[in-house]
Coordinates of C-alpha atoms and ligand atoms in Angstrom, one line a residue:
M1 CA 99.9 -44.4 116.7
K2 CA 98.9 -41.1 115.4
I3 CA 95.1 -41.0 114.2
L4 CA 93.1 -38.2 112.8
S5 CA 89.6 -37.7 113.0
V6 CA 87.9 -35.3 110.4
N7 CA 84.3 -34.2 109.9
A8 CA 84.0 -32.4 106.6
G9 CA 81.1 -30.0 106.0
S10 CA 80.2 -28.1 102.8
S11 CA 82.7 -25.2 103.9
S12 CA 84.4 -26.6 106.9
L13 CA 86.4 -28.9 108.1
K14 CA 87.3 -29.7 111.6
F15 CA 89.5 -32.1 112.7
T16 CA 91.3 -33.4 115.7
L17 CA 94.5 -35.6 116.0
F18 CA 95.1 -38.4 118.6
E19 CA 97.8 -40.2 119.7
M20 CA 96.2 -43.8 120.4
P21 CA 95.7 -46.3 122.1
E22 CA 96.6 -43.4 124.7
E23 CA 93.6 -41.0 123.3
K24 CA 95.7 -38.1 123.9
E25 CA 94.3 -35.1 121.9
L26 CA 97.7 -33.4 120.2
I27 CA 95.9 -30.7 118.3
S28 CA 92.3 -30.0 117.2
G29 CA 90.7 -27.3 115.0
V30 CA 88.5 -25.9 112.5
F31 CA 89.0 -24.4 108.9
E32 CA 85.8 -22.2 107.5
R33 CA 84.5 -20.4 105.1
I34 CA 86.5 -23.0 102.6
G35 CA 85.8 -21.7 98.9
L36 CA 84.4 -18.6 100.2
K37 CA 86.1 -15.2 100.8
E38 CA 87.6 -14.3 104.1
S39 CA 88.3 -18.3 105.0
F40 CA 90.5 -18.8 108.3
Y41 CA 91.2 -21.6 110.4
T42 CA 91.7 -22.3 114.3
I43 CA 93.8 -24.4 115.9
K44 CA 94.3 -25.5 119.2
I45 CA 97.4 -27.0 120.8
D46 CA 97.5 -27.4 124.6
G47 CA 94.7 -25.5 125.5
E48 CA 95.8 -22.7 123.7
K49 CA 93.6 -21.6 120.7
N50 CA 95.2 -19.5 117.5
K51 CA 93.0 -17.9 114.6
K52 CA 94.7 -17.4 111.2
D53 CA 93.6 -16.2 107.9
A54 CA 94.4 -18.4 104.9
E55 CA 93.3 -18.7 101.6
L56 CA 90.9 -21.9 101.3
P57 CA 89.9 -22.6 97.7
D58 CA 88.8 -26.2 98.8
H59 CA 89.5 -28.8 101.2
K60 CA 92.5 -30.2 99.5
K61 CA 94.1 -26.7 100.4
A62 CA 92.7 -27.2 104.1
F63 CA 94.3 -30.5 104.4
E64 CA 97.9 -29.0 103.1
L65 CA 97.7 -26.2 105.6
L66 CA 96.7 -28.7 108.1
M67 CA 100.0 -31.1 107.8
K68 CA 102.0 -28.1 107.4
E69 CA 100.7 -26.8 111.0
L70 CA 101.5 -30.5 112.3
K71 CA 104.8 -30.2 111.0
D72 CA 105.4 -26.7 111.8
N73 CA 104.3 -27.5 115.5
K74 CA 106.8 -30.7 115.9
I75 CA 103.8 -32.6 116.2
I76 CA 105.0 -34.8 113.1
D77 CA 108.2 -35.0 111.3
D78 CA 106.6 -36.4 108.4
Y79 CA 103.1 -37.0 106.6
S80 CA 103.6 -40.8 107.1
E81 CA 103.7 -40.5 110.9
I82 CA 99.3 -40.1 110.4
K83 CA 98.8 -43.7 110.1
G84 CA 94.6 -43.5 109.9
I85 CA 92.3 -40.7 108.9
G86 CA 88.7 -41.1 110.2
H87 CA 86.0 -39.3 108.5
R88 CA 82.7 -38.7 109.9
I89 CA 79.7 -39.8 107.5
V90 CA 76.2 -38.5 108.3
Q91 CA 74.0 -41.2 106.5
G92 CA 75.3 -45.0 105.9
G93 CA 71.7 -46.4 105.2
A94 CA 71.1 -49.6 105.5
Y95 CA 74.6 -50.6 104.3
F96 CA 77.0 -50.1 107.5
D97 CA 75.9 -51.6 110.8
K98 CA 79.8 -50.7 112.0
S99 CA 82.6 -48.5 110.8
V100 CA 84.4 -49.6 107.6
L101 CA 87.5 -48.9 105.2
A102 CA 87.3 -46.2 102.6
T103 CA 87.5 -48.3 99.5
P104 CA 86.3 -47.0 96.4
E105 CA 83.3 -49.2 96.6
N106 CA 81.9 -48.1 100.4
V107 CA 82.7 -44.2 99.3
D108 CA 80.7 -44.8 96.1
I109 CA 77.9 -46.0 98.6
V110 CA 78.3 -42.7 100.6
S111 CA 77.9 -40.8 97.4
K112 CA 74.7 -42.7 96.5
L113 CA 73.2 -42.0 99.7
S114 CA 73.5 -38.2 99.2
S115 CA 69.7 -38.4 98.5
L116 CA 69.2 -38.9 101.9
A117 CA 71.5 -36.5 103.4
P118 CA 72.0 -34.0 100.8
L119 CA 73.7 -31.0 102.8
H120 CA 76.4 -33.8 104.4
N121 CA 77.4 -36.5 102.2
P122 CA 78.6 -35.2 99.5
A123 CA 81.0 -32.5 101.6
A124 CA 82.0 -36.0 103.1
V125 CA 83.2 -37.3 100.0
V126 CA 84.9 -34.2 99.0
G127 CA 86.7 -34.3 102.4
I128 CA 87.8 -38.4 102.2
K129 CA 88.8 -37.6 98.3
A130 CA 91.0 -34.7 99.7
A131 CA 92.5 -36.5 102.7
Q132 CA 93.5 -39.2 100.2
A133 CA 95.3 -37.0 97.7
V134 CA 97.3 -35.1 100.4
V135 CA 97.9 -37.9 102.8
P136 CA 97.7 -41.2 100.5
D137 CA 99.7 -43.7 102.7
A138 CA 97.2 -43.2 105.7
V139 CA 94.3 -45.9 106.4
Q140 CA 91.2 -43.8 105.4
T141 CA 88.0 -45.0 107.4
L142 CA 84.3 -44.1 107.3
V143 CA 82.2 -44.1 110.6
F144 CA 78.9 -43.3 110.1
D145 CA 76.2 -41.4 112.4
T146 CA 73.5 -44.1 111.6
A147 CA 75.6 -47.2 112.3
F148 CA 75.1 -47.8 115.7
H149 CA 71.1 -47.6 115.0
Q150 CA 71.6 -50.5 112.8
T151 CA 70.7 -53.2 115.2
M152 CA 67.1 -51.8 115.8
P153 CA 64.4 -54.5 114.9
E154 CA 62.0 -54.1 111.9
V155 CA 59.1 -52.9 114.2
N156 CA 61.3 -50.1 115.5
Y157 CA 62.9 -48.8 111.8
M158 CA 59.3 -49.4 109.8
Y159 CA 57.2 -46.7 109.2
A160 CA 53.4 -47.4 108.6
V161 CA 53.4 -45.8 105.4
P162 CA 53.0 -47.7 101.7
Y163 CA 55.4 -50.7 101.9
E164 CA 57.0 -49.5 98.3
W165 CA 58.1 -46.3 99.8
Y166 CA 60.5 -48.5 102.0
T167 CA 61.2 -51.3 99.1
K168 CA 61.6 -48.6 96.4
Y169 CA 63.1 -45.3 98.0
S170 CA 64.3 -46.9 101.1
V171 CA 61.8 -44.5 103.6
R172 CA 62.7 -46.1 107.1
R173 CA 64.2 -44.8 110.5
Y174 CA 68.0 -44.7 110.3
G175 CA 68.2 -42.5 113.3
A176 CA 71.5 -40.1 114.1
H177 CA 74.0 -39.3 116.2
G178 CA 75.1 -42.7 116.6
T179 CA 78.7 -41.9 117.2
S180 CA 77.8 -40.4 120.4
H181 CA 75.1 -42.9 121.7
K182 CA 77.8 -45.2 121.2
Y183 CA 80.5 -43.7 123.0
V184 CA 78.4 -42.7 126.1
S185 CA 76.7 -45.8 126.1
L186 CA 80.3 -47.7 126.3
K187 CA 81.3 -45.1 129.0
A188 CA 78.1 -45.8 131.3
N189 CA 78.9 -49.7 130.8
E190 CA 82.1 -49.0 132.1
I191 CA 81.0 -47.3 135.1
L192 CA 78.4 -49.8 136.0
G193 CA 80.9 -52.4 135.7
R194 CA 79.1 -54.7 133.2
K195 CA 77.6 -55.3 129.9
D196 CA 74.3 -56.4 130.0
T197 CA 72.8 -53.4 130.9
K198 CA 69.5 -51.3 129.6
L199 CA 70.5 -47.9 129.0
I200 CA 68.7 -44.7 128.1
T201 CA 71.2 -42.2 126.5
C202 CA 69.8 -38.6 126.0
H203 CA 72.1 -36.6 123.5
I204 CA 70.4 -33.1 123.8
G205 CA 72.4 -30.5 122.1
N206 CA 71.2 -28.2 119.3
G207 CA 70.3 -31.3 117.6
A208 CA 68.7 -33.8 120.1
S209 CA 68.1 -37.5 120.1
I210 CA 67.5 -40.2 122.6
S211 CA 68.4 -43.7 122.6
A212 CA 67.3 -47.1 123.8
V213 CA 70.7 -49.2 123.9
K214 CA 70.0 -52.8 125.6
D215 CA 73.1 -54.7 126.4
G216 CA 75.3 -52.6 124.3
L217 CA 73.2 -52.8 121.1
C218 CA 70.5 -49.9 120.1
V219 CA 67.1 -51.0 120.0
N220 CA 65.4 -47.8 119.5
T221 CA 66.1 -44.0 118.5
S222 CA 64.1 -40.8 118.3
M223 CA 65.7 -39.5 115.0
G224 CA 64.0 -40.9 112.0
L225 CA 64.8 -40.9 108.0
T226 CA 66.0 -37.4 108.8
P227 CA 67.1 -35.6 112.0
N228 CA 63.8 -34.0 112.1
A229 CA 62.2 -36.6 114.3
G230 CA 61.7 -37.3 117.6
L231 CA 62.7 -34.7 120.3
M232 CA 61.7 -31.1 119.6
M233 CA 65.1 -29.0 119.2
G234 CA 66.7 -25.9 118.8
S235 CA 65.4 -25.0 115.5
R236 CA 63.7 -28.5 114.4
C237 CA 59.7 -29.4 115.1
G238 CA 60.8 -33.1 115.9
D239 CA 57.6 -35.5 115.7
I240 CA 54.5 -33.6 114.3
D241 CA 51.2 -34.7 112.4
A242 CA 52.3 -35.2 109.2
S243 CA 49.4 -33.6 107.7
I244 CA 50.3 -30.2 109.0
V245 CA 52.6 -30.0 105.7
A246 CA 49.7 -30.6 103.1
Y247 CA 47.4 -28.2 105.6
I248 CA 50.1 -25.3 105.4
S249 CA 51.0 -25.5 101.8
E250 CA 47.3 -24.8 100.9
C251 CA 47.2 -21.6 103.6
E252 CA 50.3 -20.1 102.7
N253 CA 51.0 -21.4 99.1
L254 CA 54.6 -23.1 99.8
S255 CA 56.1 -25.9 98.3
A256 CA 57.0 -29.1 100.3
A257 CA 60.7 -27.8 100.3
E258 CA 59.9 -24.5 101.8
I259 CA 57.7 -25.6 104.5
N260 CA 60.2 -28.4 105.0
T261 CA 63.0 -25.8 105.6
K262 CA 60.5 -23.9 108.0
L263 CA 60.2 -27.2 110.0
N264 CA 64.1 -27.7 110.1
K265 CA 65.4 -23.9 110.9
E266 CA 62.1 -22.1 112.1
S267 CA 60.3 -24.6 114.6
G268 CA 61.4 -26.3 117.9
F269 CA 62.7 -23.5 120.8
L270 CA 63.1 -20.7 118.1
G271 CA 59.2 -21.3 116.6
I272 CA 57.4 -21.5 119.6
S273 CA 59.7 -18.6 121.7
G274 CA 60.0 -16.2 118.7
V275 CA 63.1 -15.4 120.7
S276 CA 66.2 -18.0 119.9
S277 CA 67.3 -21.5 119.1
D278 CA 69.6 -21.3 121.8
A279 CA 68.8 -22.7 125.1
R280 CA 70.6 -20.4 126.9
D281 CA 68.5 -17.4 125.5
I282 CA 65.4 -19.5 126.4
E283 CA 66.8 -20.0 130.0
D284 CA 67.2 -15.9 129.9
G285 CA 63.3 -15.3 128.9
I286 CA 62.3 -18.0 131.4
A287 CA 63.9 -15.8 134.3
K288 CA 62.3 -12.9 132.6
G289 CA 59.1 -14.3 132.8
D290 CA 59.0 -14.6 128.9
E291 CA 55.4 -17.0 128.7
R292 CA 56.7 -18.2 125.2
C293 CA 60.0 -19.2 126.4
I294 CA 58.6 -20.8 129.5
L295 CA 56.3 -22.8 127.1
A296 CA 59.0 -23.8 124.8
Q297 CA 60.9 -25.2 127.8
N298 CA 58.2 -26.9 129.0
M299 CA 57.1 -28.7 125.7
Y300 CA 60.9 -29.4 125.2
V301 CA 60.9 -31.1 129.0
K302 CA 57.8 -33.1 128.2
K303 CA 59.2 -34.8 124.7
I304 CA 62.2 -35.6 126.5
V305 CA 60.3 -37.4 129.3
D306 CA 58.0 -39.0 126.8
Y307 CA 60.7 -40.8 125.2
I308 CA 62.5 -41.9 128.3
S309 CA 59.3 -43.2 129.4
M310 CA 58.4 -44.9 126.3
Y311 CA 61.8 -46.4 125.9
Y312 CA 61.7 -47.5 129.9
V313 CA 58.6 -49.7 129.2
E314 CA 60.2 -50.7 125.6
M315 CA 63.1 -52.3 127.6
G316 CA 61.6 -53.5 130.6
G317 CA 63.3 -51.2 132.9
C318 CA 66.6 -49.1 133.0
D319 CA 69.6 -49.4 134.6
A320 CA 70.8 -45.9 133.8
I321 CA 69.5 -42.8 131.8
I322 CA 72.5 -40.5 130.6
F323 CA 72.9 -36.9 130.0
T324 CA 75.4 -35.7 127.2
A325 CA 75.7 -32.6 124.5
G326 CA 75.2 -28.9 124.6
L327 CA 72.0 -28.9 126.9
G328 CA 72.8 -32.3 128.4
E329 CA 76.3 -31.7 130.0
N330 CA 75.5 -28.1 131.1
S331 CA 71.7 -27.3 131.3
V332 CA 71.4 -27.6 134.9
L333 CA 67.5 -26.5 134.5
L334 CA 66.8 -28.7 131.9
R335 CA 67.8 -32.0 133.4
K336 CA 65.9 -30.5 136.9
Q337 CA 62.8 -30.6 135.1
V338 CA 63.3 -34.1 133.4
L339 CA 64.0 -35.6 136.4
E340 CA 61.3 -34.1 138.4
K341 CA 59.0 -35.4 136.2
L342 CA 60.3 -38.9 136.3
S343 CA 60.2 -39.3 139.6
C344 CA 57.2 -41.6 139.6
L345 CA 60.0 -44.3 137.9
G346 CA 61.7 -43.9 141.6
V347 CA 64.3 -41.2 140.1
K348 CA 65.7 -39.1 142.9
L349 CA 67.4 -36.1 141.6
D350 CA 70.2 -34.5 144.0
E351 CA 70.2 -30.8 143.3
E352 CA 73.8 -30.2 144.8
R353 CA 75.1 -32.9 142.3
N354 CA 73.1 -31.5 139.3
N355 CA 74.6 -28.3 139.9
V356 CA 77.4 -29.3 137.6
R357 CA 78.5 -28.4 134.1
G358 CA 80.4 -30.4 131.5
K359 CA 81.6 -33.3 133.8
Q360 CA 81.2 -36.9 133.8
T361 CA 79.3 -37.4 137.1
L362 CA 76.0 -39.2 138.9
I363 CA 73.5 -36.7 139.4
T364 CA 71.1 -38.4 141.4
A365 CA 70.6 -39.6 145.1
D366 CA 72.3 -42.7 146.3
N367 CA 68.8 -43.9 146.6
S368 CA 67.6 -43.3 143.4
K369 CA 66.4 -46.3 142.0
I370 CA 67.5 -45.2 138.4
P371 CA 71.0 -43.9 138.6
V372 CA 71.3 -40.4 136.0
Y373 CA 74.7 -39.5 134.7
I374 CA 76.2 -36.8 133.0
I375 CA 78.7 -38.3 130.3
P376 CA 80.4 -35.6 127.9
T377 CA 80.3 -37.0 124.6
N378 CA 83.1 -37.3 122.3
E379 CA 82.3 -38.5 118.8
E380 CA 86.2 -37.1 117.6
L381 CA 87.6 -40.0 120.3
M382 CA 85.0 -42.3 119.0
I383 CA 86.0 -41.7 115.3
A384 CA 89.5 -42.1 116.3
T385 CA 89.2 -45.4 118.2
D386 CA 87.1 -47.1 115.4
T387 CA 89.9 -45.8 113.0
Y388 CA 92.7 -47.0 115.1
N389 CA 91.5 -50.6 115.3
L390 CA 90.7 -50.7 111.5
T391 CA 94.2 -49.5 111.2
K392 CA 95.9 -52.0 113.2
Ligands
ADP1 P1 75.0 -29.3 118.0 O1 73.7 -30.2 118.1 O2 75.0 -28.2 117.4 O3 76.7 -30.1 118.2 P2 75.9 -28.9 120.9 O4 75.6 -30.3 121.7 O5 76.9 -28.0 120.8 O6 74.6 -28.8 119.4 O7 74.8 -27.8 122.2 C1 74.3 -26.5 121.9 C2 73.1 -26.3 122.7 O8 73.8 -26.0 124.1 C3 72.9 -24.8 122.8 O9 71.6 -24.5 122.8 C4 73.2 -24.3 123.6 O10 72.3 -23.1 124.3 C5 73.3 -25.4 124.8 N1 74.1 -24.9 125.6 C6 75.3 -24.9 126.1 N2 76.1 -24.3 127.4 C7 74.7 -24.3 127.6 C8 74.5 -24.3 129.4 N3 75.6 -23.6 130.0 N4 73.1 -23.9 129.7 C9 72.4 -24.1 129.1 N5 72.5 -24.4 127.7 C10 73.5 -24.6 127.2

């Protein structure tokens, strides 16, 4: 059964087509600069990438071109072969604890949740409507970044702010990257051969979050009402003293919205190093002895260790720690620094095993009290799996 996994941004549309349940990736790609000048798309089939210029006035046109490519490349003979389309949705609020069908009522809730994800939810709705117009017979589903975190207990999702902010404005922790945390924790349980596990899953990419997953259910996660909570990230500050906002507003005569932009786009690695939000540039800076890059890295490592130790205590132990996403899968240095700081928990790094990028593997010694694994994430496949199950 052919299932399409879709991630629509305001000017982009990423897609991967799978043959399910074989989990075979047939084609993937991205349409970029939708609604702008000089739009184009890239498609990848059998490892071969092809870039093409195309006029993309809207997402519907992108879907039409995608379907044409599928036919031209003989991946399908007819649109009706696409049985399911799964849409990635950033914010499902407290409404969705699992993937659901894209009924008009559910899509309406996604629209209404736009105030909690103003850049993402409206774009996703545009994507859903475009897909429904071009491939009306496919079952369309909504797969939420927040759903996996809905099992958190109240004590972990509430903020100690006036209670009315929760009842009136839905202020609480929702988390993000849930599809990735779910995927790697399912894989980890497969590796461990059981489901009654205590896992700490570290999604460390440009955006970064850590989750505590007990018996397959999320009990805590580091991102909050928005993704700018918890760890320090590429350009986000993560947890800070909330009063900094009022203080800087006075000092620099900036609005809350302007400060919010700085805390999301000019902080983290970028803010501290003054060099870049990209971990590879930070690592280059460290190699050259740049003190602010060294400080940025040390702060980042400390935050990751803080969250791992917090969740270790919260779950009363840990059966495995998982690293995933850009840095988690590829940064040998970051993993080494984090694991060395966890030696008091009996974690023993194996430097040779850790010297690897983007591959599922164990990176600790056989006598490490907690095994640590790299598990490359695959959010697209998780979306396709949920969609396949709903379509069946
Ligand atoms: P996003 O949150 O945008 O999905 P990714 O998960 O793709 O981000 O992660 C991007 C981050 O991963 C960047 O900071 C990048 O520098 C880092 N990264 C990718 N490859 C490497 C590498 N070989 N060494 C260190 N960091 C890497």
